[in-house]
Short mmCIF file of C-alpha atoms in Angstrom, two decimals:
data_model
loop_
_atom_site.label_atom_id
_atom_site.label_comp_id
_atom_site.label_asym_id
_atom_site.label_seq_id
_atom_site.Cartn_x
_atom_site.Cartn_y
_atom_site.Cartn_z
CA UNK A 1 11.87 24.10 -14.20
CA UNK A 2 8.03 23.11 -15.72
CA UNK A 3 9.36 19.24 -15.71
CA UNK A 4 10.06 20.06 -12.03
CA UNK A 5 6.56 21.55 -11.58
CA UNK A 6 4.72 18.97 -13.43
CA UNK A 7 6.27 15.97 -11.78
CA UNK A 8 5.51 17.32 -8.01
CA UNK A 9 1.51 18.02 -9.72
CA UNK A 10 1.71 14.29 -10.94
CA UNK A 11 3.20 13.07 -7.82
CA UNK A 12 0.04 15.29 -5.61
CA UNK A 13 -1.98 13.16 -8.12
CA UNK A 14 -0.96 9.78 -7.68
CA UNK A 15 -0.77 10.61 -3.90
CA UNK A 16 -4.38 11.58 -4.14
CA UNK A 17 -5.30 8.37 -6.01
CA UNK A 18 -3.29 6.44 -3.58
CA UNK A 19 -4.65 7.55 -0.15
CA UNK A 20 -8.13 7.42 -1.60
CA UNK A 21 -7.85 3.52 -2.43
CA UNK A 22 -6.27 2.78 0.43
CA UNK A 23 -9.02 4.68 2.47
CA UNK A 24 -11.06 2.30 0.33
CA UNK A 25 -9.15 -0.89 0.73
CA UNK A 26 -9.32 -0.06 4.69
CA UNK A 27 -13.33 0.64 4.88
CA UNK A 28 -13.97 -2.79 3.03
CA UNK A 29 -11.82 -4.34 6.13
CA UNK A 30 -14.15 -2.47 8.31
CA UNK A 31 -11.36 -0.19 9.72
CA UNK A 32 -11.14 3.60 9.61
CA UNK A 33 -7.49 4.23 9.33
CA UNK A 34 -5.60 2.58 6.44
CA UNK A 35 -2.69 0.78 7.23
CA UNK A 36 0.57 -0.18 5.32
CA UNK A 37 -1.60 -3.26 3.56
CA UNK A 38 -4.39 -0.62 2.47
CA UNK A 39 -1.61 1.16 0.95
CA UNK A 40 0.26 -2.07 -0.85
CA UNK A 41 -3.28 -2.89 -2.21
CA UNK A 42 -3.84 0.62 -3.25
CA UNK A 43 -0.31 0.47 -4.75
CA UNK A 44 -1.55 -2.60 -7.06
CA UNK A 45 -4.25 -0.32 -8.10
CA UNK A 46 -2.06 2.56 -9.53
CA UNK A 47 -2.58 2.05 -13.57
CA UNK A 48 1.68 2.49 -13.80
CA UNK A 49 1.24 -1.34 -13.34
CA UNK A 50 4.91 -1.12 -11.50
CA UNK A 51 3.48 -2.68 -7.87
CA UNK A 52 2.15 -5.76 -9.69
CA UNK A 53 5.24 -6.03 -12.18
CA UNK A 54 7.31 -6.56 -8.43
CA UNK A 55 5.04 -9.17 -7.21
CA UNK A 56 5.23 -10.98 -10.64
CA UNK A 57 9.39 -11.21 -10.36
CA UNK A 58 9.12 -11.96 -7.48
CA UNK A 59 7.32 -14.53 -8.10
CA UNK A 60 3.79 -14.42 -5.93
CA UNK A 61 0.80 -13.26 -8.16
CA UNK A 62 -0.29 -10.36 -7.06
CA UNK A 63 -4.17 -10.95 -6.89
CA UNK A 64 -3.37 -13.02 -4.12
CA UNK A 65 -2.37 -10.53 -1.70
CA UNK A 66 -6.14 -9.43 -1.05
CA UNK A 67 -6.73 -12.58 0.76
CA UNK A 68 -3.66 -12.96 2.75
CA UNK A 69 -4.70 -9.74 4.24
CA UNK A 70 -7.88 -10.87 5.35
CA UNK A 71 -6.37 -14.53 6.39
CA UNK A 72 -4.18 -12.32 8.79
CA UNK A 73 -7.32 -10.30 10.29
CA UNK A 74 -9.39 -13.27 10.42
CA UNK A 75 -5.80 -15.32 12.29
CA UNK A 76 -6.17 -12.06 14.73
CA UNK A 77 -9.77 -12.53 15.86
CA UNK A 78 -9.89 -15.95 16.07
CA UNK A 79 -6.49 -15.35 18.59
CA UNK A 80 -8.81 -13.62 21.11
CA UNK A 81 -11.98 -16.02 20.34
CA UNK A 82 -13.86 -13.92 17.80
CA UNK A 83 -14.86 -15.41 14.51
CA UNK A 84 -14.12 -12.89 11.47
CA UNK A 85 -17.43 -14.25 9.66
CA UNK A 86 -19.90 -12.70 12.55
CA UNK A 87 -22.30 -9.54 11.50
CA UNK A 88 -20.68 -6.19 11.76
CA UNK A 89 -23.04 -4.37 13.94
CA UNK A 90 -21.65 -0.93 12.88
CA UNK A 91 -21.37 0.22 9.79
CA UNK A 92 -18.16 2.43 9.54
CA UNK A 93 -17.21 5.13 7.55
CA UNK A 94 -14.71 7.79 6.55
CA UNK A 95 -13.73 10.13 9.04
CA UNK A 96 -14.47 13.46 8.24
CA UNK A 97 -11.64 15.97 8.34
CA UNK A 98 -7.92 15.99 7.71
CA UNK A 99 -6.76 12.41 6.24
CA UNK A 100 -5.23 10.10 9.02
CA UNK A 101 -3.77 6.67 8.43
CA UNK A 102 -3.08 3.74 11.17
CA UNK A 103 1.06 3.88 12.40
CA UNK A 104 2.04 1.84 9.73
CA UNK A 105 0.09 3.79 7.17
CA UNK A 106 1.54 6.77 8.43
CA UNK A 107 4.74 5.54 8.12
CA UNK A 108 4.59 4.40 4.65
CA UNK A 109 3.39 8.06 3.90
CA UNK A 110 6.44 9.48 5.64
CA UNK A 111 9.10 7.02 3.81
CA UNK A 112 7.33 8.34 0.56
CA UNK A 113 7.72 11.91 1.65
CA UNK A 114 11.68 11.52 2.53
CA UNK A 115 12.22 9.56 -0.82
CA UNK A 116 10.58 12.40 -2.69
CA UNK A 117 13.92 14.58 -2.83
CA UNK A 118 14.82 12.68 -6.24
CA UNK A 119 13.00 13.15 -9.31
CA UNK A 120 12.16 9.67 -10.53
CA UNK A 121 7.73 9.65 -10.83
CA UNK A 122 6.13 8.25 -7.89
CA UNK A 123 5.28 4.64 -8.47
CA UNK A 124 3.16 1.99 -7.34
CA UNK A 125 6.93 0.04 -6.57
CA UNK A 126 8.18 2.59 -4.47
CA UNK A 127 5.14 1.77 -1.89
CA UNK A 128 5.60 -1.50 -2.53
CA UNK A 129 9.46 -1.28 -1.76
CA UNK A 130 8.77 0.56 1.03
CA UNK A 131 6.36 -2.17 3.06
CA UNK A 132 8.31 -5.13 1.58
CA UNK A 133 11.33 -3.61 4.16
CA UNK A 134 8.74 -3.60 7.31
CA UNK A 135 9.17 -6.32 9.66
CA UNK A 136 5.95 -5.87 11.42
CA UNK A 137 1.84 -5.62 11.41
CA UNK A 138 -0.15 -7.29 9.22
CA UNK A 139 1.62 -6.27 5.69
CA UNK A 140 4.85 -7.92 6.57
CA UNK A 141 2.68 -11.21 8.13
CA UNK A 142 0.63 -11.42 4.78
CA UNK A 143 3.94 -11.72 2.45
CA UNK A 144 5.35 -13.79 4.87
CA UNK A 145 1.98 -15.95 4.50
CA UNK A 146 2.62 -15.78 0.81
CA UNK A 147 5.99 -17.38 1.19
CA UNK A 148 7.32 -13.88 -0.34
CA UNK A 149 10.95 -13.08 0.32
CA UNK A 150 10.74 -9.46 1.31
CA UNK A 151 14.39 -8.54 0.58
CA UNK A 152 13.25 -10.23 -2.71
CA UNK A 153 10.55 -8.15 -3.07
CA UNK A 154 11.90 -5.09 -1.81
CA UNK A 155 14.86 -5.66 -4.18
CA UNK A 156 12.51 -6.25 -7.44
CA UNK A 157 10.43 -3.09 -6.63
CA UNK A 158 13.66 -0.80 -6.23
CA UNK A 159 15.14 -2.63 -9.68
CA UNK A 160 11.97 -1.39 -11.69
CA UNK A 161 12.29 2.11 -10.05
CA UNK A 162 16.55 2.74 -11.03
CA UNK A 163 15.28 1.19 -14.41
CA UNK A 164 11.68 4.15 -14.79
CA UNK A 165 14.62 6.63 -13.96
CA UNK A 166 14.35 10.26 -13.39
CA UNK A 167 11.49 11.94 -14.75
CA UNK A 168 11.76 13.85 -17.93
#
């Protein structure tokens, strides 16, 4: 029963940690909301090193995932004839208030929450697992950009969680 207890407190934890770098992640992109690539970067922040350990068999180093991102927002603006090197005018911040996340960070939040029922400890590879199985937005374009295999990915992440097990 107190393993039970103590694994939902370090879940809330890593949760915590996890919405607050992707928050971050999203504000240095100049966007309020974080999306599903906030989250995969915040994912390769988690010190459980399991996000990064997924990119790494799958073969794509993981520091390079920062820039795809931004090579997919800067493809986007230059699409409707914006340049993604002009002066931000506005300065944006976090919105006060209950946390919200873009669509497709919402709906890696809600594929966490349904996979929660088990007792393995929330990893960095479950998010990771998670996006690797979207097919759209800019997550999904940035592996693709990386020449990353998703069901590749996806299927390295979900190896490393079976292999953490249930939590003790």
């Amino acid at each position: 029963m107190f393993s039970g207890i103590k694994s939902k407190l370090d879940d809330m934890s890593i949760i915590k940690r996890l919405c607050e770098r992707a928050e971050a992640h999203a504000l240095h992109d100049q966007q309020r909301e974080p999306g599903a690539e906030h989250f995969l970067l915040a994912a390769l922040d988690l010190p459980d090193g399991t996000a990064r350990l997924a990119f790494k068999r799958a073969g794509v180093e993981p520091d390079a995932l920062q820039a795809a991102i931004e090579r997919q927002y800067g493809d986007a603006l230059r699409s409707i004839g914006l340049t993604a090197d002009a002066p931000h005018e506005t300065s944006i911040s976090a919105n006060p208030g209950a946390y919200q996340a873009a669509p497709s960070g919402q709906a890696v939040m809600q594929e966490l929450a349904a996979t929660r029922k088990d007792h393995t400890p929330l990893l960095g590879a479950h998010v990771v697992g998670i996006v690797a199985g979207m097919s759209q937005g800019v997550a999904p374009r940035a592996l693709r950009a990386l020449g990353i295999d998703s069901a590749t990915l996806k299927s390295a992440a979900d190896a490393i969680v079976a292999a953490i097990g249930p939590a003790r």
